[in-house]
PDB file of C-alpha atoms in Angstrom:
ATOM      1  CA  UNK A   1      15.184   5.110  -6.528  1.00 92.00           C
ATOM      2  CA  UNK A   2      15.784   8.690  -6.759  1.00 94.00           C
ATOM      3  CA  UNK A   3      13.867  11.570  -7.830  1.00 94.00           C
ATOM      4  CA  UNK A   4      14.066  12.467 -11.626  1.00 96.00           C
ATOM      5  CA  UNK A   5      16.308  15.351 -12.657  1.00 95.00           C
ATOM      6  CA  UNK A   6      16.442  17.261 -16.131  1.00 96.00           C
ATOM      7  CA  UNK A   7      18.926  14.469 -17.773  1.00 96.00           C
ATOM      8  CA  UNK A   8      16.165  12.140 -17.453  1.00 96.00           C
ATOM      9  CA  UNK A   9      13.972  14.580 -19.693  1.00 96.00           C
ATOM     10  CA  UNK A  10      14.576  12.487 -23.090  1.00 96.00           C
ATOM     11  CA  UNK A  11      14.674   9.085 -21.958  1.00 95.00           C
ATOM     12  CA  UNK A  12      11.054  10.027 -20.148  1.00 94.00           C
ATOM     13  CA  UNK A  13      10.287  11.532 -23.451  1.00 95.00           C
ATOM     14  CA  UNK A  14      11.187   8.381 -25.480  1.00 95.00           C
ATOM     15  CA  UNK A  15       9.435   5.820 -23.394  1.00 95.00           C
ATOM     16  CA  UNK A  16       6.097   7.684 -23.626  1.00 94.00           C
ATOM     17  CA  UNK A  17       5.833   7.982 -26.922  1.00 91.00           C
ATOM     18  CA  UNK A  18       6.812   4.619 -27.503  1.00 90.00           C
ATOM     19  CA  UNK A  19       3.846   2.817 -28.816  1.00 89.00           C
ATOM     20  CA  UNK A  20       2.353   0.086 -26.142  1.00 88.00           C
ATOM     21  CA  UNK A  21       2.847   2.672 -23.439  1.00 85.00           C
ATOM     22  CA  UNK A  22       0.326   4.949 -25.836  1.00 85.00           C
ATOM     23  CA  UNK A  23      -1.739   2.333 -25.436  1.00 81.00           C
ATOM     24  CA  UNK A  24      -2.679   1.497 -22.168  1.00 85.00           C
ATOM     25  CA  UNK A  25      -1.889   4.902 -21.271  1.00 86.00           C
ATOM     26  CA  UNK A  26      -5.206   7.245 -20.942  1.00 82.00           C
ATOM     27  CA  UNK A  27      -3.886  10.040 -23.252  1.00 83.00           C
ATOM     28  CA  UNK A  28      -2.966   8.015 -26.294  1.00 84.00           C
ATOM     29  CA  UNK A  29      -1.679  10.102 -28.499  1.00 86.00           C
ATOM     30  CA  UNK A  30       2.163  11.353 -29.550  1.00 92.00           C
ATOM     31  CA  UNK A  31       3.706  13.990 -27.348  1.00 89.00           C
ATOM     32  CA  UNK A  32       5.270  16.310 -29.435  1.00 94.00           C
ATOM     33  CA  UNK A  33       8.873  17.142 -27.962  1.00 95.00           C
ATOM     34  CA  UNK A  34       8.455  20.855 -27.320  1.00 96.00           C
ATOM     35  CA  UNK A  35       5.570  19.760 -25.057  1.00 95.00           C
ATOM     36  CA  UNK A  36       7.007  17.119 -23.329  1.00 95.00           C
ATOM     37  CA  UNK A  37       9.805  19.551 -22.226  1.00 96.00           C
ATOM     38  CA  UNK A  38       7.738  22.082 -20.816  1.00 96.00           C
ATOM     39  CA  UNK A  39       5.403  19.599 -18.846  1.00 95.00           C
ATOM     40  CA  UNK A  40       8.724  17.953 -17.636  1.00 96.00           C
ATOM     41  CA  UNK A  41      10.298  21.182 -16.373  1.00 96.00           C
ATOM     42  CA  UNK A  42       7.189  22.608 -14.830  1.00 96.00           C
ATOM     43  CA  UNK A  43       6.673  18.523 -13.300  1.00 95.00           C
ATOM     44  CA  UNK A  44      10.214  19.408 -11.585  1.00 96.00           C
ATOM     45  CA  UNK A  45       8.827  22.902 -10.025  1.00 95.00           C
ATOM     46  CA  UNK A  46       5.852  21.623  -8.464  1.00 95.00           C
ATOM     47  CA  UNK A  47       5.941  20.648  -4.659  1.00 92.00           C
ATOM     48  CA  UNK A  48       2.491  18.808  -5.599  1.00 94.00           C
ATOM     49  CA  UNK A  49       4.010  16.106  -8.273  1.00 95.00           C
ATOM     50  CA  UNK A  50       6.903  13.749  -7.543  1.00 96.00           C
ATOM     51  CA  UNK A  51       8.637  11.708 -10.132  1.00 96.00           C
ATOM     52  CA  UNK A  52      10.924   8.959  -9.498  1.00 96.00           C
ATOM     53  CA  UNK A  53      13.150   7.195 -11.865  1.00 96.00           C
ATOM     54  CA  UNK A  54      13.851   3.299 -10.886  1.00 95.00           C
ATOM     55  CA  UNK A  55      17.301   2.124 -11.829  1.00 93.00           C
ATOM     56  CA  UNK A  56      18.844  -1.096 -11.410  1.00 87.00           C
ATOM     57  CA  UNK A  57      22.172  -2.360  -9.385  1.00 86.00           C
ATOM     58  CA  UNK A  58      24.417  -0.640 -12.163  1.00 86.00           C
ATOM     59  CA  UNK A  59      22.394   2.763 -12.368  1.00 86.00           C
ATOM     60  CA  UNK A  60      20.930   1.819 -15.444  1.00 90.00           C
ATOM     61  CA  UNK A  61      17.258   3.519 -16.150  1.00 94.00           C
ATOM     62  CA  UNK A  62      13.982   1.105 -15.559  1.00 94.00           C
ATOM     63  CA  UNK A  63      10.985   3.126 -15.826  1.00 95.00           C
ATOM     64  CA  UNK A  64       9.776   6.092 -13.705  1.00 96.00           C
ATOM     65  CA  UNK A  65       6.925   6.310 -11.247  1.00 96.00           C
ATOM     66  CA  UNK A  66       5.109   9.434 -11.099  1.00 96.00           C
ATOM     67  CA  UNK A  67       2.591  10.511  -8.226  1.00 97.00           C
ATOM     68  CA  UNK A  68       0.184  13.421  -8.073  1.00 95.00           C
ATOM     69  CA  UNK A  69      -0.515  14.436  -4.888  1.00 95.00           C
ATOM     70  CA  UNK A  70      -4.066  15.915  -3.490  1.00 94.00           C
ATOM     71  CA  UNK A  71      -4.086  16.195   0.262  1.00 90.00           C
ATOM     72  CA  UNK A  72      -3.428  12.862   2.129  1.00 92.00           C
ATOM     73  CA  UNK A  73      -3.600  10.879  -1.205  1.00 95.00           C
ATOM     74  CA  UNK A  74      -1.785  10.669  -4.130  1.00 96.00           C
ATOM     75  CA  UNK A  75      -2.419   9.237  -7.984  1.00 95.00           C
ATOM     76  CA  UNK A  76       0.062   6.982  -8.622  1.00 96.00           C
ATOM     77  CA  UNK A  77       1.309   5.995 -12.610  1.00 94.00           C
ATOM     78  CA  UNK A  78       4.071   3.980 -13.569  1.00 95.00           C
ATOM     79  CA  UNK A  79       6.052   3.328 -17.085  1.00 95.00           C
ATOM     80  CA  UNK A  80       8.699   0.763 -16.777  1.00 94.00           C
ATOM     81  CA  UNK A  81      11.189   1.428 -19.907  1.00 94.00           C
ATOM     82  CA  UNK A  82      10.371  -1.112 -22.971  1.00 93.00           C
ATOM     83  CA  UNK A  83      13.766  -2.924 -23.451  1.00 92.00           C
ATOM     84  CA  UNK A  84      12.772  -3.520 -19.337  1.00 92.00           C
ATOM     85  CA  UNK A  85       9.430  -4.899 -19.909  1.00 91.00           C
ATOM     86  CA  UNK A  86       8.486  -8.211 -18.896  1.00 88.00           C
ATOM     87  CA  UNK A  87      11.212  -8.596 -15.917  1.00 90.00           C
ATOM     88  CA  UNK A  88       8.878  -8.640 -13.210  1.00 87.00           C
ATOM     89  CA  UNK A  89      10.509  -4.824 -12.284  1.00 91.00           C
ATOM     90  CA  UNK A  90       7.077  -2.873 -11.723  1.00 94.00           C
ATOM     91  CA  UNK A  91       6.211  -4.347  -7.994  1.00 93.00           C
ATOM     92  CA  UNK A  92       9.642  -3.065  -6.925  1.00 93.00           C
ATOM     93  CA  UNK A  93       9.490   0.257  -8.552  1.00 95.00           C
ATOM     94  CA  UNK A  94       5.688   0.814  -7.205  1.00 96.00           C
ATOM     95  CA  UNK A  95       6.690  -0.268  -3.557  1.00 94.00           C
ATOM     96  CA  UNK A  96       9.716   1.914  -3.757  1.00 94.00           C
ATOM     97  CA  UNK A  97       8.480   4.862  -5.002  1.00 95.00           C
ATOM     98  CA  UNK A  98       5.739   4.594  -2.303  1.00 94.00           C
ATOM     99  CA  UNK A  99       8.271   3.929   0.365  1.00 92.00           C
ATOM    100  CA  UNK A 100      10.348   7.746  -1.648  1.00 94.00           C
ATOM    101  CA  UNK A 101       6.800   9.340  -1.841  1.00 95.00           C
ATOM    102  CA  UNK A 102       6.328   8.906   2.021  1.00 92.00           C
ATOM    103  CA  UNK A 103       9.802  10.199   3.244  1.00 91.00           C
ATOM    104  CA  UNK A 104       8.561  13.178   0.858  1.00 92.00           C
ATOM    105  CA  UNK A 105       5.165  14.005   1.827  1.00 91.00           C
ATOM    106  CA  UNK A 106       4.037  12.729   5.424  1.00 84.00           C
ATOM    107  CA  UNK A 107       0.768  13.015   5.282  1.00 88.00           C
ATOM    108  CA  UNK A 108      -0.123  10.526   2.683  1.00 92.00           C
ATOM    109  CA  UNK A 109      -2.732   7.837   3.586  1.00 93.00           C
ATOM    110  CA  UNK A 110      -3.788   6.588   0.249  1.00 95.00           C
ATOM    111  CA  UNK A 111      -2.386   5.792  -3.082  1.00 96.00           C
ATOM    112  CA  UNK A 112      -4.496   5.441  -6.136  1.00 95.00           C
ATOM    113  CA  UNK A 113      -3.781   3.948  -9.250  1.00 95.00           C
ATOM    114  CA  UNK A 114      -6.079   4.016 -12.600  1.00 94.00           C
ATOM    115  CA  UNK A 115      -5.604   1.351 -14.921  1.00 92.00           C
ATOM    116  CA  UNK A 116      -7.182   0.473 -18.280  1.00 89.00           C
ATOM    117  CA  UNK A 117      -9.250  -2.998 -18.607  1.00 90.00           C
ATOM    118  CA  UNK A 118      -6.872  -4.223 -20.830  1.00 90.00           C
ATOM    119  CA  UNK A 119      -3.425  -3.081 -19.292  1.00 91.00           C
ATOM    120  CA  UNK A 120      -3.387  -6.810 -17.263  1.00 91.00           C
ATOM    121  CA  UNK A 121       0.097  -6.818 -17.139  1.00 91.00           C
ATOM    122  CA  UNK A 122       0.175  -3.194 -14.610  1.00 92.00           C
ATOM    123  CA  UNK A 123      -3.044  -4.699 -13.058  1.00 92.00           C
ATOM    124  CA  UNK A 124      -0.949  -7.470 -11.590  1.00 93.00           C
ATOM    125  CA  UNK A 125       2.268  -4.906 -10.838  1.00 94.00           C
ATOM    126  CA  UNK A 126      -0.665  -3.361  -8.849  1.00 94.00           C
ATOM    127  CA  UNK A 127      -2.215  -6.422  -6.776  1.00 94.00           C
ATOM    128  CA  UNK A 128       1.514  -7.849  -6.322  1.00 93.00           C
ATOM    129  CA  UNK A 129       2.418  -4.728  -4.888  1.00 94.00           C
ATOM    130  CA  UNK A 130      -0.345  -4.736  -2.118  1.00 93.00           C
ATOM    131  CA  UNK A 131      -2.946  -2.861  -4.050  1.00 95.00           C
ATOM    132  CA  UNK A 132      -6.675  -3.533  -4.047  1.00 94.00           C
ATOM    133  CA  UNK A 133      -9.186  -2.757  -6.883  1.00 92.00           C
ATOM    134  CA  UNK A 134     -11.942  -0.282  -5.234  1.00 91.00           C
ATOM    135  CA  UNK A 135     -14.031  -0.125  -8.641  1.00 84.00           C
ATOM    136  CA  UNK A 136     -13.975  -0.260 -12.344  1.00 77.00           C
ATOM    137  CA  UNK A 137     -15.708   1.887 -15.201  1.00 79.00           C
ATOM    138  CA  UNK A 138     -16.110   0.511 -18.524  1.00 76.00           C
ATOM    139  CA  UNK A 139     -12.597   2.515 -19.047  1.00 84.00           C
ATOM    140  CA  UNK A 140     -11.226   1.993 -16.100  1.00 90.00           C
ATOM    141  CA  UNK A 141      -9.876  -0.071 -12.886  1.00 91.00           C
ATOM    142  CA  UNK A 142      -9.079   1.699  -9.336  1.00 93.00           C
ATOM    143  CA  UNK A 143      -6.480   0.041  -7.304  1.00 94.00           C
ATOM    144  CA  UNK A 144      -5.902   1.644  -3.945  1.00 95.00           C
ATOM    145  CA  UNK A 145      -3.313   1.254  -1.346  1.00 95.00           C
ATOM    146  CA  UNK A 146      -3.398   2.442   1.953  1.00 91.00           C
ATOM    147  CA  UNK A 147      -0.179   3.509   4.044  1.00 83.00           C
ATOM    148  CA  UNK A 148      -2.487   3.025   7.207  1.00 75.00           C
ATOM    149  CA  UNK A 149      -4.103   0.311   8.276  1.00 48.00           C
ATOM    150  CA  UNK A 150      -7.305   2.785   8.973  1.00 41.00           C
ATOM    151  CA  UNK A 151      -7.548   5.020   6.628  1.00 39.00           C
ATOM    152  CA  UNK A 152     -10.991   5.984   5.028  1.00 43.00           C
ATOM    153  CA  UNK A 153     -11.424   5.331   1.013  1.00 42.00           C
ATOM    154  CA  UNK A 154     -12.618   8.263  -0.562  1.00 43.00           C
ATOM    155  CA  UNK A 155     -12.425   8.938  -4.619  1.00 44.00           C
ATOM    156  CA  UNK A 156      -9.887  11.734  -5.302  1.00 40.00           C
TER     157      UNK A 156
END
């Protein structure tokens, strides 16, 4: 795990546009490129968003785990790349980035994830990686994890 730097910019780029990641993703449409650089360069400036790229024994890319932070909690999302799909990668990415998030920020208490109804296959990343679903909408599922064992829930 380590945090993303501007080399990671197109491969970032590439896996959100791809086309299953559109869809389970809450802003489903194409990024155009000249966007995605800007959002990715201003990501890297801001002391309020952290993103972490996962990467395997040989420092190859997995995915990237991105958390916004507000106060003692933080919204956490998660792409794993798509030739990575399927290997069971997510739980170790989410708990890691958690574990990178804390030695970041110390004052986090709750992480919060927002998952489409249909997206089963994050839903289980989610509940495998200690998670529990707080609510639903008819668009969406919230999965909270706390980083104490008393912490209050409270909606961001």
């Amino acid at each position: 795990m380590r945090e993303a730097s501007p080399e990671d910019c197109l491969d970032i780029y590439r896996w959100r546009n791809d086309e299953l990641t559109r869809q389970m993703s809450q802003t489903t449409d194409k990024v155009a490129l000249k966007d995605h650089k800007e959002w990715f360069a201003a990501s890297l400036k801001n002391r309020r968003r952290l993103l972490v790229i996962c990467e395997d024994e040989c420092d190859e890319k997995i995915g990237i785990v991105h958390f916004e932070v507000k106060g003692n909690r933080a919204l956490i999302s998660i792409n794993i790349a798509p030739d990575k799909r399927g290997r069971g990668l997510a739980k170790t990415c989410i708990t890691e980035g958690i574990a990178l998030l804390n030695s970041r920020f110390d004052n986090i208490h709750v992480v919060k994830a927002e998952i489409k109804p249909e997206n089963t296959a994050s839903q289980h990343s989610f509940l495998n990686a200690n998670f529990t679903q707080t609510n639903q909408s008819e668009s969406l599922l919230c999965f909270e994890y706390s980083t104490t064992a008393d912490t209050q829930k409270v909606d961001i």
